[in-house]
Short mmCIF file of C-alpha atoms in Angstrom, two decimals:
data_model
loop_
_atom_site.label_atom_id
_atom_site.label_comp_id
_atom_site.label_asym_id
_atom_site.label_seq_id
_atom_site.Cartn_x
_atom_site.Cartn_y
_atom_site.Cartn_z
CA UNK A 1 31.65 47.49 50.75
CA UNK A 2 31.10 48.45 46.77
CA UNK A 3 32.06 45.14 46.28
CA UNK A 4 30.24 43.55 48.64
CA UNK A 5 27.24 45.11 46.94
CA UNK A 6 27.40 44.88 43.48
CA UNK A 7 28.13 40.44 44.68
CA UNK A 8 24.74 40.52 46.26
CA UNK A 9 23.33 42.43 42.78
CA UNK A 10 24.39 39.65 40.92
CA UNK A 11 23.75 36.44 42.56
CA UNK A 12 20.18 38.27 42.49
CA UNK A 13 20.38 38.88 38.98
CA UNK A 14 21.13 35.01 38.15
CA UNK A 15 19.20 33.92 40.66
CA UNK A 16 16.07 35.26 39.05
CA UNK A 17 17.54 34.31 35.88
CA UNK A 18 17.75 30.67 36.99
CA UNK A 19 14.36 31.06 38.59
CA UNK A 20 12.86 31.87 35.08
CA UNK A 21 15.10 28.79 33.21
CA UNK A 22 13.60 26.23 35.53
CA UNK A 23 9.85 27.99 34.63
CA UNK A 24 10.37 27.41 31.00
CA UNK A 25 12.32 23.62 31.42
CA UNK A 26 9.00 23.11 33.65
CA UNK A 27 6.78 24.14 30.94
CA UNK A 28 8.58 22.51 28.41
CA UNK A 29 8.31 19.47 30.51
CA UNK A 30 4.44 19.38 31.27
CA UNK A 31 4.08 19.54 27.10
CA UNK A 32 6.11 16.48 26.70
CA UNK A 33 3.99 15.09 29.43
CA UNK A 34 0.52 15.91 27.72
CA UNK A 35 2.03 14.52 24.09
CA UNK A 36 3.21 11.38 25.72
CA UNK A 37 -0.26 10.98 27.71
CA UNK A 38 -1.78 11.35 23.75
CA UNK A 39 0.33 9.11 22.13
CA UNK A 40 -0.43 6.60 24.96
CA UNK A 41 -4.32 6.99 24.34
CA UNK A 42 -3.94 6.64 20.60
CA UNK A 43 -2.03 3.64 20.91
CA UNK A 44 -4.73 1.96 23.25
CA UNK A 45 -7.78 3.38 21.09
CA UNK A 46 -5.52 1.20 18.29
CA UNK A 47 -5.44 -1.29 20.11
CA UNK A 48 -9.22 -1.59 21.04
CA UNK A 49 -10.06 -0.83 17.54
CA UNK A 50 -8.30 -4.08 16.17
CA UNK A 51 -9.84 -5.84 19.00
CA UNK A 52 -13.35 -5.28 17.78
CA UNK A 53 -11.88 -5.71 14.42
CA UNK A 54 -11.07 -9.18 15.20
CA UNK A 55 -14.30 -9.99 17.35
CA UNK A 56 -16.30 -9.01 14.26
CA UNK A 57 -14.15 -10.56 11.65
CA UNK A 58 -12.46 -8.13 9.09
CA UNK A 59 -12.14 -9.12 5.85
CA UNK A 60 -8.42 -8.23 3.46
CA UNK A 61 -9.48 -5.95 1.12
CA UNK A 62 -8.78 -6.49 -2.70
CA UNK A 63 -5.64 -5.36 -2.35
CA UNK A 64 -4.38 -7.61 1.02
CA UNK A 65 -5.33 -10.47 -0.75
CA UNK A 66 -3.77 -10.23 -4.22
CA UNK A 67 -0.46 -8.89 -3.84
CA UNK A 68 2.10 -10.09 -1.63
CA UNK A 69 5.01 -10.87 -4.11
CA UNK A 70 7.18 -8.28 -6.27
CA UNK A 71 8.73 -9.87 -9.75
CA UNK A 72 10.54 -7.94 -11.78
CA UNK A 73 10.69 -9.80 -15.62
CA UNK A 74 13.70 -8.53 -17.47
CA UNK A 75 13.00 -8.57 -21.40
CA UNK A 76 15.43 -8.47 -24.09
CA UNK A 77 15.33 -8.82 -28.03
CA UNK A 78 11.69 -7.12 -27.95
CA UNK A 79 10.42 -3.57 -29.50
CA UNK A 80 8.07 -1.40 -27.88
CA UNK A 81 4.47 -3.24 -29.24
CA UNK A 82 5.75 -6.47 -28.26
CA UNK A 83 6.59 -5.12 -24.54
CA UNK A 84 3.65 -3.67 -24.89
CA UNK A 85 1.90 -6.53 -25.69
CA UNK A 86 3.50 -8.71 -23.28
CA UNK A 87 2.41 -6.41 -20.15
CA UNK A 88 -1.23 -6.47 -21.48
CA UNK A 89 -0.89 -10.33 -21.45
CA UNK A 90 0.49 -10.17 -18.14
CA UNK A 91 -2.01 -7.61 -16.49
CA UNK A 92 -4.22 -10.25 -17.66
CA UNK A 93 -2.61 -13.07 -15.60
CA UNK A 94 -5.25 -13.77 -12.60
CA UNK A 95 -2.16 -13.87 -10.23
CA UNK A 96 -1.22 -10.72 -10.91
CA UNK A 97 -2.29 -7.14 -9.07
CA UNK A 98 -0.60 -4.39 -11.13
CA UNK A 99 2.10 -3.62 -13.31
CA UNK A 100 4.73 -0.95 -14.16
CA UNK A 101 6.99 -1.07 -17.52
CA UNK A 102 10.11 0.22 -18.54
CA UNK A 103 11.74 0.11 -22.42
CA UNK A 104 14.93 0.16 -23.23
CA UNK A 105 16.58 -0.74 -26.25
CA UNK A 106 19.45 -2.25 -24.07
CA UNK A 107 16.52 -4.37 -22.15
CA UNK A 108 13.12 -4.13 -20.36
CA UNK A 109 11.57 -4.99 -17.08
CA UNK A 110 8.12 -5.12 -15.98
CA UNK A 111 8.12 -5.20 -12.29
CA UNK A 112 4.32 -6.20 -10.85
CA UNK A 113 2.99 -7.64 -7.37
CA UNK A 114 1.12 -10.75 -7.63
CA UNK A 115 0.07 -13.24 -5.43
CA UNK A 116 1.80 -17.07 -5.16
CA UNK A 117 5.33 -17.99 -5.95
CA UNK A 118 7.63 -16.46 -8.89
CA UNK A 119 8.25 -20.18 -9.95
CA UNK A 120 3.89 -20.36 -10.05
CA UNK A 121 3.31 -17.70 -11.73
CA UNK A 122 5.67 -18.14 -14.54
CA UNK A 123 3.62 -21.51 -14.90
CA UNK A 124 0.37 -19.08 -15.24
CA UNK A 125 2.50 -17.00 -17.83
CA UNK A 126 3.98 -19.76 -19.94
CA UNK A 127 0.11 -20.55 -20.61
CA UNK A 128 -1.42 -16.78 -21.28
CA UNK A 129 1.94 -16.14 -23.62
CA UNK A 130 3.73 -19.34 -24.56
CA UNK A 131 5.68 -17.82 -27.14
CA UNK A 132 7.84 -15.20 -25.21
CA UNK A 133 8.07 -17.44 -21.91
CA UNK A 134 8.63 -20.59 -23.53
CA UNK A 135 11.46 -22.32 -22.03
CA UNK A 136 13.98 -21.59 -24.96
CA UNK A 137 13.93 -18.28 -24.10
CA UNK A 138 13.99 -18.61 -20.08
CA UNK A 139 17.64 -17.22 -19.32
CA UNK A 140 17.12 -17.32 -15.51
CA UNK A 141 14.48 -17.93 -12.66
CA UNK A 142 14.99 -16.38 -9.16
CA UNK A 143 12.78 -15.61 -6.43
CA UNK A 144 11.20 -12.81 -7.27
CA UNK A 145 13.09 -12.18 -10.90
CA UNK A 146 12.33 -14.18 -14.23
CA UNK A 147 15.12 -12.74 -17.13
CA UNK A 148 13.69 -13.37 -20.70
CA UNK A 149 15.43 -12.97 -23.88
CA UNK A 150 13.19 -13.22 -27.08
CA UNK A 151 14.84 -14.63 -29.97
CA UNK A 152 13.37 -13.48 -33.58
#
């Protein structure tokens, strides 16, 4: 009979126990509910927003329009003034949106984002700075990579 009893006690016990899992795996479950219901609103408020967008014609900003390429120019035989001075030059290209340089000693690079092929711009390059990208010093031409070694 003792045993009998203390059986009932605790299927009771993990009965409420499992009563009060399932509350919290409910509650748990109505939150994921409400954050999916959100995201789902979001996504359609998106997608009304570029509607409109489109109906009233949005314009690419400055920054759509001009870059869409990466080049990365890999200099060699140069000091710092001359890298220097080449980046100015290319800054200056109209193609070209911004710029970033690295010296070395060992070799260069100035990577920048620019609009138009690599094999076009180094056309638009060859005439802002025809003594560094002349084609005697051209040592390679890829998409998206132009290797340049300066000879004094």
């Amino acid at each position: 009979m003792r045993k009998f009893g203390i059986i009932c006690l605790a299927i009771m016990l993990f009965g409420i126990a499992s009563a009060n899992a399932q509350g919290i795996l409910d509650k748990i479950d109505r939150t994921i509910n409400k954050a999916d219901r959100a995201g789902n609103t979001a996504d359609r408020a998106g997608k009304t927003g570029g509607k409109f967008s489109k109906l009233f014609g949005k314009k690419k900003g400055a920054e759509d329009a001009g870059a869409e390429t990466k080049t990365i120019v890999n200099i060699s035989g140069v000091d710092f003034a001359t890298l220097k001075s080449i980046n100015e030059k290319i800054e200056g290209t109209k193609r070209v949106a911004n710029s970033k340089m690295k010296f070395s000693t060992s070799g260069s690079t100035i990577s920048f984002q620019h609009s138009g092929t690599t094999a076009d711009l180094l056309k638009a390059l060859q005439k802002n700075n025809p003594e560094v990208f002349s084609e005697k010093n051209i040592e390679a031409l890829e998409d998206g990579q132009i290797s340049v070694q300066v000879k004094k």
